[in-house]
Amino acid sequence: MNALLVVAHGSRRQQSNDEVFQIADKLRVSCHDDYSIVHSGFLELASPSIPDGIEQCINDGATHITVLPYFLNSGRHVVEDVPDIVKTVSQQHPGVDIVIAPHLGASPLMVDLLINSAKSVPRPHIA
Amino acid sequence: MNALLVVAHGSRRQQSNDEVFQIADKLRVSCHDDYSIVHSGFLELASPSIPDGIEQCINDGATHITVLPYFLNSGRHVVEDVPDIVKTVSQQHPGVDIVIAPHLGASPLMVDLLINSAKSVPRPHIA
């Protein structure tokens, strides 16, 4: 079974963490045919941790987990911290494939998303 | 003339700031018909600042500026800091309309972007 794990930084502000859970909820509805398991994990400041999120996926029966870094930039968290944590947990579960998707800013759809956001607010006229 | 101002937090890591400039470059190409001016501005740690980015848009002839918050969550920066800065600069330019678009995490396209990212990495089988 395929799982998605949405991995975010985590915040002291619970509303920001809740927004990550809400994204996971939307994914659970939208891509159930491809990914029957969806969980969240936080690098710091919030629960569950990334290892706990991976364990939740495995406990639900995941044999393949795609980690989705909910980060905009390819900073240290994306390049080092998340891969290091995933590698450590992965070694404890040799029967489970775990892959890491690109961070959000690398998506070819980001420009479309930004244009869509821009057009969602009123403009008095077109250039 | 309509302008887009991509507003990001700013980082000590130049590569993260460059990724914001690259997003602005892509927007400049993709939406030239609707927004003939595209600039970037940073809340802190990088240049140009948000006020300087707004000034660049106005100097280029912008009469309407859509500020695009390149932030994932509706934290203090999105809810207070960016609106406060925009309001202050806006009062100095009463002839220019400045509106603020929703932050990225609020976009209805975010789920599609995440699913697209997940599917960009190989999976051995479907659940």
Coordinates of N, CA and C in Angstrom, one line a residue:
Chain A
M1 N 0.8 -1.2 0.0 CA 0.0 0.0 0.0 C 0.9 1.2 0.0
N2 N 0.4 2.2 -0.8 CA 1.2 3.5 -0.9 C 0.7 4.5 0.1
A3 N 1.7 5.2 0.7 CA 1.3 6.3 1.7 C 2.0 7.6 1.3
L4 N 1.3 8.7 1.7 CA 1.9 10.0 1.6 C 2.2 10.5 3.0
L5 N 3.4 11.1 3.2 CA 3.6 11.7 4.5 C 4.0 13.2 4.2
V6 N 3.1 14.1 4.6 CA 3.3 15.5 4.4 C 4.2 15.9 5.6
V7 N 5.4 16.4 5.2 CA 6.4 16.8 6.2 C 6.6 18.3 6.2
A8 N 6.3 18.9 7.4 CA 6.5 20.4 7.5 C 7.4 20.7 8.6
H9 N 7.8 22.0 8.7 CA 8.7 22.4 9.7 C 8.1 22.3 11.1
G10 N 6.9 22.7 11.3 CA 6.3 22.8 12.6 C 6.4 24.2 13.2
S11 N 5.4 24.6 13.9 CA 5.4 26.0 14.4 C 4.9 26.0 15.9
R12 N 5.3 27.0 16.6 CA 4.7 27.2 18.0 C 3.3 27.6 17.9
R13 N 2.9 28.1 16.7 CA 1.5 28.6 16.5 C 0.7 27.4 16.0
Q14 N -0.3 27.0 16.8 CA -1.0 25.8 16.5 C -1.8 25.9 15.2
Q15 N -2.2 27.1 14.9 CA -3.0 27.3 13.6 C -2.2 26.9 12.4
S16 N -0.9 27.2 12.4 CA 0.0 26.9 11.3 C 0.1 25.3 11.2
N17 N 0.2 24.7 12.3 CA 0.3 23.2 12.3 C -1.0 22.6 11.8
D18 N -2.1 23.2 12.3 CA -3.4 22.7 11.8 C -3.6 22.9 10.3
E19 N -3.0 23.9 9.7 CA -3.1 24.1 8.3 C -2.4 22.9 7.5
V20 N -1.3 22.4 8.2 CA -0.7 21.2 7.6 C -1.6 20.0 7.7
F21 N -2.3 19.8 8.8 CA -3.2 18.7 9.0 C -4.3 18.9 8.0
Q22 N -4.8 20.1 7.7 CA -5.9 20.3 6.8 C -5.5 20.0 5.3
I23 N -4.2 20.3 5.0 CA -3.7 19.9 3.7 C -3.7 18.4 3.6
A24 N -3.2 17.7 4.6 CA -3.2 16.2 4.6 C -4.6 15.7 4.5
D25 N -5.6 16.3 5.2 CA -7.0 15.9 5.0 C -7.5 16.0 3.6
K26 N -7.1 17.1 2.9 CA -7.5 17.3 1.5 C -6.9 16.2 0.7
L27 N -5.6 16.0 0.9 CA -4.9 14.9 0.1 C -5.6 13.6 0.3
R28 N -6.0 13.3 1.5 CA -6.6 12.0 1.9 C -7.9 11.8 1.0
V29 N -8.6 12.9 0.8 CA -9.8 12.8 0.0 C -9.5 12.7 -1.5
S30 N -8.5 13.6 -1.9 CA -8.3 13.8 -3.4 C -7.5 12.7 -4.0
C31 N -6.6 12.0 -3.3 CA -5.8 11.0 -4.0 C -5.9 9.6 -3.4
H32 N -7.1 9.3 -2.9 CA -7.3 8.0 -2.2 C -7.0 6.8 -3.1
D33 N -7.3 7.0 -4.4 CA -7.1 5.8 -5.3 C -5.6 5.5 -5.4
D34 N -4.7 6.5 -5.4 CA -3.3 6.3 -5.5 C -2.5 6.1 -4.2
Y35 N -3.0 6.8 -3.2 CA -2.3 6.7 -1.9 C -3.4 6.5 -0.8
S36 N -3.5 5.3 -0.4 CA -4.6 4.9 0.6 C -4.3 5.4 2.0
I37 N -3.1 5.8 2.3 CA -2.7 6.3 3.6 C -2.1 7.7 3.5
V38 N -2.5 8.6 4.3 CA -1.9 9.9 4.3 C -1.7 10.4 5.8
H39 N -0.5 10.7 6.1 CA -0.2 11.2 7.5 C 0.6 12.5 7.4
S40 N 0.9 13.1 8.5 CA 1.7 14.3 8.6 C 2.9 14.1 9.6
G41 N 4.0 14.8 9.4 CA 5.1 14.7 10.4 C 5.8 16.1 10.4
F42 N 6.3 16.4 11.6 CA 6.9 17.8 11.7 C 8.4 17.6 12.1
L43 N 9.2 18.5 11.6 CA 10.6 18.5 11.9 C 10.9 18.9 13.3
E44 N 10.2 19.9 13.8 CA 10.3 20.3 15.2 C 9.1 21.1 15.6
L45 N 8.9 21.3 16.9 CA 7.9 22.2 17.5 C 6.5 21.7 17.5
A46 N 6.3 20.6 16.8 CA 4.9 20.0 16.7 C 5.0 18.5 16.6
S47 N 3.8 17.9 16.9 CA 3.7 16.4 16.8 C 2.7 16.1 15.8
P48 N 2.8 14.9 15.2 CA 3.8 13.9 15.4 C 5.2 14.3 14.7
S49 N 6.3 13.7 15.2 CA 7.6 13.9 14.5 C 7.6 13.2 13.2
I50 N 8.6 13.4 12.4 CA 8.7 12.7 11.1 C 8.8 11.2 11.3
P51 N 9.7 10.7 12.3 CA 9.7 9.3 12.5 C 8.4 8.7 13.0
D52 N 7.7 9.4 13.8 CA 6.4 9.0 14.3 C 5.4 8.9 13.1
G53 N 5.5 9.9 12.2 CA 4.6 9.9 11.0 C 4.9 8.7 10.1
I54 N 6.1 8.4 10.0 CA 6.5 7.2 9.1 C 6.0 6.0 9.8
E55 N 6.1 5.9 11.1 CA 5.6 4.7 11.9 C 4.1 4.6 11.7
Q56 N 3.4 5.7 11.7 CA 1.9 5.7 11.5 C 1.6 5.1 10.2
C57 N 2.4 5.5 9.2 CA 2.1 5.0 7.8 C 2.3 3.4 7.8
I58 N 3.4 3.0 8.4 CA 3.8 1.6 8.4 C 2.7 0.8 9.2
N59 N 2.3 1.3 10.3 CA 1.3 0.7 11.2 C 0.0 0.5 10.4
D60 N -0.3 1.5 9.5 CA -1.5 1.4 8.7 C -1.3 0.4 7.5
G61 N -0.1 -0.1 7.3 CA 0.1 -1.1 6.3 C 0.9 -0.6 5.1
A62 N 1.5 0.6 5.2 CA 2.2 1.1 4.0 C 3.5 0.2 3.7
T63 N 3.6 0.0 2.4 CA 4.9 -0.7 2.0 C 5.7 0.3 1.1
H64 N 5.1 1.4 0.8 CA 5.8 2.4 0.0 C 5.4 3.8 0.5
I65 N 6.3 4.6 0.9 CA 5.9 5.9 1.5 C 6.6 7.0 0.7
T66 N 5.8 8.0 0.2 CA 6.3 9.2 -0.5 C 6.3 10.3 0.5
V67 N 7.5 10.8 0.9 CA 7.6 12.0 1.8 C 7.4 13.2 1.0
L68 N 6.5 14.1 1.4 CA 6.2 15.3 0.6 C 6.7 16.5 1.5
P69 N 7.9 17.1 1.2 CA 8.4 18.2 2.0 C 7.5 19.5 1.7
Y70 N 6.8 19.9 2.8 CA 6.0 21.1 2.7 C 6.8 22.3 3.0
F71 N 7.8 22.5 2.2 CA 8.8 23.6 2.3 C 8.9 24.3 1.0
L72 N 9.1 25.6 1.1 CA 9.2 26.4 -0.2 C 10.6 26.4 -0.8
N73 N 11.6 26.5 0.0 CA 12.9 26.6 -0.5 C 13.8 25.4 -0.2
S74 N 14.8 25.3 -1.0 CA 15.8 24.1 -0.9 C 16.8 24.4 0.2
G75 N 16.4 24.8 1.4 CA 17.3 25.1 2.5 C 17.8 23.9 3.2
R76 N 18.5 24.1 4.3 CA 19.1 23.0 5.0 C 18.1 21.9 5.4
H77 N 16.9 22.4 5.8 CA 15.9 21.4 6.2 C 15.6 20.4 5.1
V78 N 15.4 21.0 3.9 CA 15.1 20.1 2.8 C 16.2 19.3 2.3
V79 N 17.4 19.9 2.3 CA 18.6 19.3 1.7 C 19.3 18.3 2.6
E80 N 19.2 18.6 3.9 CA 19.9 17.7 4.9 C 19.0 17.1 5.9
D81 N 18.3 17.9 6.7 CA 17.6 17.4 7.9 C 16.6 16.4 7.5
V82 N 15.7 16.7 6.6 CA 14.6 15.7 6.3 C 15.2 14.4 5.7
P83 N 16.1 14.5 4.7 CA 16.7 13.3 4.2 C 17.5 12.5 5.3
D84 N 18.2 13.1 6.2 CA 18.9 12.4 7.3 C 17.9 11.6 8.2
I85 N 16.8 12.3 8.5 CA 15.8 11.6 9.4 C 15.2 10.4 8.7
V86 N 14.8 10.7 7.4 CA 14.2 9.6 6.6 C 15.1 8.4 6.4
K87 N 16.4 8.7 6.2 CA 17.4 7.6 6.0 C 17.5 6.8 7.3
T88 N 17.6 7.5 8.4 CA 17.7 6.7 9.7 C 16.5 5.8 9.9
V89 N 15.3 6.4 9.7 CA 14.1 5.6 10.0 C 14.0 4.5 9.0
S90 N 14.4 4.8 7.7 CA 14.3 3.8 6.6 C 15.1 2.6 6.9
Q91 N 16.3 2.8 7.5 CA 17.2 1.7 7.8 C 16.6 0.7 8.9
Q92 N 15.6 1.2 9.6 CA 14.9 0.4 10.6 C 13.8 -0.5 10.0
H93 N 13.5 -0.1 8.8 CA 12.3 -0.8 8.1 C 12.8 -1.2 6.7
P94 N 13.6 -2.2 6.5 CA 14.2 -2.5 5.2 C 13.1 -3.0 4.2
G95 N 12.0 -3.4 4.7 CA 10.9 -3.9 3.8 C 10.0 -2.8 3.2
V96 N 10.2 -1.5 3.7 CA 9.4 -0.4 3.3 C 10.2 0.5 2.4
D97 N 9.7 0.8 1.2 CA 10.4 1.8 0.3 C 10.0 3.2 0.8
I98 N 10.9 4.1 1.0 CA 10.6 5.5 1.3 C 11.3 6.4 0.4
V99 N 10.6 7.2 -0.4 CA 11.2 8.2 -1.3 C 10.8 9.6 -0.9
I100 N 11.6 10.6 -1.3 CA 11.3 12.0 -0.9 C 11.0 12.7 -2.2
A101 N 9.8 13.4 -2.2 CA 9.5 14.2 -3.4 C 10.2 15.6 -3.3
P102 N 10.2 16.3 -4.5 CA 10.8 17.6 -4.4 C 10.0 18.6 -3.5
H103 N 10.7 19.6 -3.0 CA 10.1 20.6 -2.2 C 9.1 21.5 -3.1
L104 N 8.2 22.2 -2.5 CA 7.2 22.9 -3.2 C 7.7 23.9 -4.3
G105 N 8.7 24.6 -3.9 CA 9.2 25.7 -4.8 C 9.8 25.1 -6.1
A106 N 10.1 23.8 -6.1 CA 10.6 23.2 -7.3 C 9.5 22.7 -8.2
S107 N 8.3 22.9 -7.8 CA 7.2 22.3 -8.7 C 7.0 23.2 -9.9
P108 N 6.8 22.5 -11.1 CA 6.4 23.3 -12.3 C 5.1 23.9 -12.2
L109 N 4.3 23.5 -11.2 CA 2.9 24.1 -11.1 C 2.9 25.3 -10.2
M110 N 4.0 25.7 -9.5 CA 4.0 26.8 -8.6 C 3.7 28.1 -9.3
V111 N 4.1 28.4 -10.5 CA 3.8 29.6 -11.2 C 2.3 29.7 -11.5
D112 N 1.7 28.6 -11.9 CA 0.3 28.6 -12.1 C -0.5 28.9 -10.8
L113 N 0.0 28.3 -9.7 CA -0.7 28.5 -8.4 C -0.6 30.0 -8.1
L114 N 0.6 30.6 -8.3 CA 0.8 32.1 -8.0 C -0.1 32.9 -8.8
I115 N -0.2 32.6 -10.1 CA -1.0 33.5 -11.0 C -2.5 33.3 -10.6
N116 N -2.9 32.1 -10.2 CA -4.3 31.8 -9.8 C -4.6 32.7 -8.5
S117 N -3.6 32.7 -7.6 CA -3.8 33.5 -6.4 C -3.9 35.0 -6.7
A118 N -3.0 35.4 -7.6 CA -3.0 36.8 -7.9 C -4.4 37.2 -8.5
K119 N -4.9 36.3 -9.4 CA -6.2 36.7 -10.0 C -7.4 36.5 -9.1
S120 N -7.2 35.9 -7.9 CA -8.3 35.7 -7.0 C -8.7 37.0 -6.3
V121 N -7.8 38.0 -6.4 CA -8.1 39.3 -5.8 C -8.5 40.3 -6.9
P122 N -9.4 41.3 -6.7 CA -9.8 42.1 -7.8 C -8.7 43.1 -8.3
R123 N -8.8 43.3 -9.6 CA -7.9 44.3 -10.2 C -8.8 45.2 -11.0
P124 N -8.6 46.5 -10.9 CA -9.5 47.5 -11.6 C -9.4 47.5 -13.1
H125 N -8.2 47.0 -13.6 CA -8.1 47.0 -15.1 C -6.9 46.1 -15.5
I126 N -6.8 45.8 -16.8 CA -5.7 45.0 -17.3 C -4.6 45.9 -17.9
A127 N -3.4 45.5 -17.7 CA -2.3 46.3 -18.2 C -2.3 46.4 -19.7
Chain B
M1 N -1.0 50.4 -15.4 CA -0.3 49.1 -15.6 C -0.3 48.3 -14.4
N2 N -0.5 46.9 -14.5 CA -0.6 46.0 -13.4 C 0.8 45.4 -13.1
A3 N 1.1 45.4 -11.8 CA 2.3 44.8 -11.4 C 2.1 43.6 -10.4
L4 N 3.0 42.7 -10.4 CA 3.0 41.6 -9.3 C 4.3 41.9 -8.5
L5 N 4.1 41.8 -7.2 CA 5.2 41.8 -6.3 C 5.3 40.6 -5.5
V6 N 6.2 39.7 -5.8 CA 6.4 38.4 -5.0 C 7.1 38.8 -3.7
V7 N 6.4 38.6 -2.6 CA 6.9 38.9 -1.3 C 7.3 37.7 -0.5
A8 N 8.6 37.5 -0.1 CA 9.0 36.4 0.6 C 9.7 36.8 1.9
H9 N 9.9 35.8 2.8 CA 10.5 36.2 4.1 C 11.9 36.7 4.0
G10 N 12.7 36.1 3.1 CA 14.1 36.4 3.0 C 14.9 35.4 3.9
S11 N 16.2 35.1 3.4 CA 17.0 34.1 4.1 C 18.4 34.6 4.1
R12 N 19.2 34.1 5.1 CA 20.6 34.4 5.1 C 21.3 33.6 4.0
R13 N 20.6 32.6 3.5 CA 21.1 31.7 2.5 C 20.7 32.3 1.1
Q14 N 21.7 32.7 0.4 CA 21.4 33.4 -0.9 C 20.7 32.6 -1.9
Q15 N 20.9 31.2 -1.8 CA 20.2 30.4 -2.8 C 18.7 30.4 -2.6
S16 N 18.3 30.5 -1.3 CA 16.9 30.6 -1.1 C 16.3 31.9 -1.6
N17 N 17.0 33.0 -1.5 CA 16.6 34.3 -2.0 C 16.6 34.2 -3.6
D18 N 17.6 33.5 -4.1 CA 17.6 33.4 -5.6 C 16.5 32.6 -6.1
E19 N 16.0 31.6 -5.3 CA 14.8 30.8 -5.8 C 13.6 31.7 -5.9
V20 N 13.5 32.7 -5.0 CA 12.4 33.7 -5.1 C 12.5 34.5 -6.4
F21 N 13.7 35.0 -6.7 CA 14.0 35.8 -7.9 C 13.6 34.9 -9.1
Q22 N 14.0 33.6 -9.1 CA 13.7 32.7 -10.2 C 12.2 32.6 -10.4
I23 N 11.4 32.5 -9.3 CA 10.0 32.4 -9.4 C 9.4 33.7 -10.1
A24 N 10.0 34.8 -9.7 CA 9.6 36.1 -10.3 C 9.9 36.1 -11.7
D25 N 11.1 35.6 -12.1 CA 11.5 35.5 -13.5 C 10.4 34.7 -14.3
K26 N 10.1 33.6 -13.7 CA 9.1 32.7 -14.4 C 7.7 33.4 -14.6
L27 N 7.3 34.1 -13.5 CA 6.1 34.9 -13.6 C 6.1 35.9 -14.7
R28 N 7.3 36.6 -14.8 CA 7.5 37.7 -15.7 C 7.2 37.2 -17.2
V29 N 7.6 35.9 -17.4 CA 7.5 35.3 -18.7 C 6.0 34.8 -18.9
S30 N 5.5 34.2 -17.8 CA 4.2 33.5 -18.0 C 3.0 34.4 -18.0
C31 N 3.0 35.5 -17.3 CA 1.8 36.3 -17.2 C 2.0 37.7 -17.7
H32 N 2.9 37.9 -18.7 CA 3.2 39.2 -19.2 C 2.0 40.0 -19.7
D33 N 1.0 39.2 -20.2 CA -0.2 39.9 -20.8 C -1.0 40.5 -19.7
D34 N -1.1 39.9 -18.5 CA -1.9 40.5 -17.5 C -1.1 41.4 -16.5
Y35 N 0.1 41.1 -16.3 CA 1.0 41.8 -15.4 C 2.3 42.2 -16.1
S36 N 2.4 43.4 -16.5 CA 3.6 43.8 -17.3 C 4.8 44.1 -16.5
I37 N 4.6 44.2 -15.2 CA 5.7 44.4 -14.2 C 5.7 43.4 -13.2
V38 N 6.9 42.8 -12.9 CA 7.0 41.8 -11.8 C 8.3 42.1 -11.1
H39 N 8.2 42.2 -9.7 CA 9.4 42.4 -8.9 C 9.2 41.6 -7.7
S40 N 10.3 41.5 -6.9 CA 10.3 40.8 -5.6 C 10.6 41.7 -4.5
G41 N 10.2 41.3 -3.3 CA 10.5 42.1 -2.1 C 10.6 41.1 -0.9
F42 N 11.5 41.4 0.1 CA 11.7 40.5 1.2 C 11.4 41.2 2.5
L43 N 10.8 40.5 3.4 CA 10.4 41.0 4.7 C 11.7 41.3 5.5
E44 N 12.7 40.5 5.5 CA 13.9 40.7 6.2 C 15.0 39.9 5.6
L45 N 16.3 40.2 6.0 CA 17.5 39.4 5.6 C 17.9 39.4 4.2
A46 N 17.1 40.1 3.3 CA 17.5 40.1 1.9 C 17.0 41.4 1.3
S47 N 17.5 41.8 0.1 CA 17.1 42.9 -0.6 C 16.6 42.5 -2.0
P48 N 15.7 43.4 -2.5 CA 15.1 44.6 -2.0 C 14.1 44.3 -0.9
S49 N 13.9 45.3 0.0 CA 12.8 45.2 1.0 C 11.4 45.3 0.3
I50 N 10.4 45.0 1.0 CA 9.0 45.1 0.4 C 8.8 46.6 0.0
P51 N 9.1 47.6 0.8 CA 8.8 49.0 0.3 C 9.6 49.3 -0.9
D52 N 10.9 48.8 -1.0 CA 11.7 49.1 -2.2 C 11.1 48.3 -3.4
G53 N 10.6 47.1 -3.2 CA 10.0 46.4 -4.3 C 8.8 47.1 -4.8
I54 N 8.0 47.7 -3.9 CA 6.8 48.5 -4.3 C 7.2 49.7 -5.1
E55 N 8.3 50.4 -4.6 CA 8.8 51.5 -5.3 C 9.3 51.2 -6.7
Q56 N 9.9 50.0 -6.9 CA 10.4 49.6 -8.2 C 9.2 49.4 -9.1
C57 N 8.1 48.8 -8.6 CA 6.9 48.6 -9.4 C 6.4 50.0 -9.9
I58 N 6.3 51.0 -8.9 CA 5.8 52.3 -9.2 C 6.7 53.0 -10.2
N59 N 8.0 52.9 -10.0 CA 8.9 53.5 -10.9 C 8.8 53.0 -12.3
D60 N 8.4 51.7 -12.4 CA 8.2 51.1 -13.8 C 6.8 51.5 -14.4
G61 N 6.0 52.2 -13.6 CA 4.8 52.7 -14.1 C 3.5 52.0 -13.6
A62 N 3.7 51.2 -12.6 CA 2.5 50.5 -12.0 C 1.5 51.4 -11.4
T63 N 0.2 51.2 -11.8 CA -0.9 51.9 -11.1 C -1.7 50.9 -10.3
H64 N -1.4 49.6 -10.4 CA -2.1 48.6 -9.6 C -1.1 47.5 -9.3
I65 N -0.9 47.2 -8.0 CA 0.1 46.2 -7.6 C -0.6 45.1 -6.8
T66 N -0.4 43.9 -7.3 CA -0.9 42.7 -6.5 C 0.3 42.1 -5.8
V67 N 0.3 42.2 -4.4 CA 1.3 41.6 -3.6 C 1.0 40.1 -3.4
L68 N 2.0 39.3 -3.8 CA 1.8 37.8 -3.7 C 2.7 37.3 -2.5
P69 N 2.1 37.0 -1.4 CA 2.8 36.5 -0.3 C 3.3 35.0 -0.5
Y70 N 4.7 34.9 -0.7 CA 5.3 33.6 -0.9 C 5.5 33.0 0.4
F71 N 4.4 32.7 1.1 CA 4.5 32.1 2.5 C 3.5 30.9 2.5
L72 N 3.8 29.9 3.2 CA 2.9 28.7 3.2 C 1.8 28.9 4.2
N73 N 2.1 29.4 5.4 CA 1.1 29.4 6.5 C 0.6 30.8 6.8
S74 N -0.6 30.9 7.4 CA -1.1 32.2 7.7 C -0.6 32.7 9.1
G75 N 0.7 32.7 9.2 CA 1.3 33.2 10.5 C 1.4 34.7 10.6
R76 N 2.1 35.2 11.6 CA 2.1 36.6 11.9 C 2.6 37.4 10.7
H77 N 3.6 36.9 10.0 CA 4.1 37.6 8.8 C 3.0 37.9 7.8
V78 N 2.2 36.9 7.5 CA 1.2 37.0 6.5 C 0.0 37.8 7.1
V79 N -0.3 37.6 8.3 CA -1.5 38.3 8.9 C -1.3 39.7 9.3
E80 N -0.1 40.0 9.8 CA 0.2 41.3 10.4 C 1.3 42.1 9.6
D81 N 2.5 41.4 9.5 CA 3.7 42.2 9.1 C 3.6 42.7 7.7
V82 N 3.3 41.8 6.7 CA 3.2 42.2 5.3 C 2.1 43.2 5.1
P83 N 0.8 43.0 5.7 CA -0.2 44.0 5.5 C 0.2 45.4 6.1
D84 N 0.8 45.3 7.3 CA 1.2 46.6 7.9 C 2.2 47.4 7.0
I85 N 3.2 46.7 6.5 CA 4.2 47.3 5.6 C 3.5 47.9 4.3
V86 N 2.6 47.1 3.7 CA 1.9 47.5 2.5 C 1.1 48.7 2.8
K87 N 0.4 48.7 3.9 CA -0.5 49.8 4.3 C 0.3 51.1 4.4
T88 N 1.4 51.0 5.1 CA 2.3 52.2 5.3 C 2.8 52.8 3.9
V89 N 3.3 51.9 3.1 CA 3.8 52.4 1.8 C 2.6 52.9 0.9
S90 N 1.5 52.2 1.0 CA 0.3 52.5 0.2 C -0.1 54.0 0.5
Q91 N -0.1 54.4 1.8 CA -0.5 55.7 2.2 C 0.4 56.8 1.5
Q92 N 1.6 56.4 1.1 CA 2.5 57.4 0.5 C 2.2 57.5 -1.0
H93 N 1.4 56.6 -1.5 CA 1.1 56.6 -3.0 C -0.4 56.4 -3.2
P94 N -1.1 57.5 -2.9 CA -2.6 57.3 -2.9 C -3.1 57.0 -4.3
G95 N -2.3 57.3 -5.4 CA -2.8 57.0 -6.7 C -2.6 55.6 -7.2
V96 N -1.9 54.8 -6.4 CA -1.6 53.4 -6.8 C -2.5 52.5 -5.9
D97 N -3.2 51.6 -6.6 CA -3.9 50.5 -5.9 C -3.0 49.4 -5.5
I98 N -3.0 49.0 -4.2 CA -2.2 47.8 -3.8 C -3.1 46.9 -3.1
V99 N -3.1 45.6 -3.6 CA -3.9 44.6 -3.0 C -3.0 43.4 -2.6
I100 N -3.4 42.6 -1.7 CA -2.6 41.5 -1.2 C -3.4 40.2 -1.5
A101 N -2.7 39.3 -2.3 CA -3.3 38.0 -2.6 C -3.2 37.1 -1.4
P102 N -4.0 36.0 -1.4 CA -3.9 35.0 -0.3 C -2.5 34.3 -0.3
H103 N -2.1 33.8 0.9 CA -0.8 33.1 1.0 C -0.9 31.7 0.2
L104 N 0.2 31.1 0.0 CA 0.2 29.9 -0.9 C -0.6 28.8 -0.3
G105 N -0.5 28.6 1.0 CA -1.3 27.4 1.6 C -2.8 27.5 1.4
A106 N -3.3 28.7 1.2 CA -4.7 28.9 1.0 C -5.2 28.6 -0.4
S107 N -4.2 28.3 -1.3 CA -4.6 28.1 -2.7 C -5.4 26.8 -2.9
P108 N -6.5 26.9 -3.7 CA -7.2 25.6 -4.0 C -6.3 24.7 -4.9
L109 N -5.2 25.2 -5.5 CA -4.4 24.4 -6.3 C -3.3 23.7 -5.6
M110 N -3.1 24.0 -4.3 CA -2.0 23.4 -3.5 C -2.1 21.9 -3.5
V111 N -3.3 21.3 -3.4 CA -3.4 19.9 -3.3 C -2.9 19.3 -4.6
D112 N -3.3 19.9 -5.7 CA -2.9 19.4 -7.1 C -1.4 19.5 -7.2
L113 N -0.8 20.6 -6.7 CA 0.7 20.7 -6.8 C 1.3 19.6 -6.0
L114 N 0.8 19.3 -4.8 CA 1.4 18.3 -4.0 C 1.3 16.9 -4.6
I115 N 0.1 16.6 -5.2 CA 0.0 15.3 -5.8 C 0.9 15.2 -7.0
N116 N 1.0 16.3 -7.8 CA 2.0 16.3 -8.9 C 3.4 16.0 -8.4
S117 N 3.8 16.7 -7.3 CA 5.1 16.4 -6.8 C 5.3 15.0 -6.4
A118 N 4.3 14.5 -5.7 CA 4.4 13.1 -5.2 C 4.6 12.1 -6.4
K119 N 3.9 12.4 -7.5 CA 3.9 11.5 -8.6 C 5.1 11.7 -9.5
S120 N 5.9 12.7 -9.2 CA 7.1 13.0 -10.0 C 8.3 12.1 -9.5
V121 N 8.1 11.4 -8.4 CA 9.1 10.4 -7.9 C 8.5 9.0 -8.1
P122 N 9.4 8.0 -8.4 CA 8.9 6.7 -8.8 C 8.3 5.9 -7.6
R123 N 7.2 5.2 -7.9 CA 6.6 4.3 -7.0 C 6.6 2.9 -7.6
P124 N 6.9 1.9 -6.8 CA 6.9 0.6 -7.4 C 5.6 0.0 -7.8
H125 N 4.5 0.4 -7.1 CA 3.2 -0.1 -7.4 C 2.1 0.8 -6.9
I126 N 0.9 0.6 -7.3 CA -0.2 1.4 -6.9 C -1.0 0.7 -5.8
A127 N -1.4 1.4 -4.8 CA -2.1 0.8 -3.6 C -3.4 0.1 -4.1

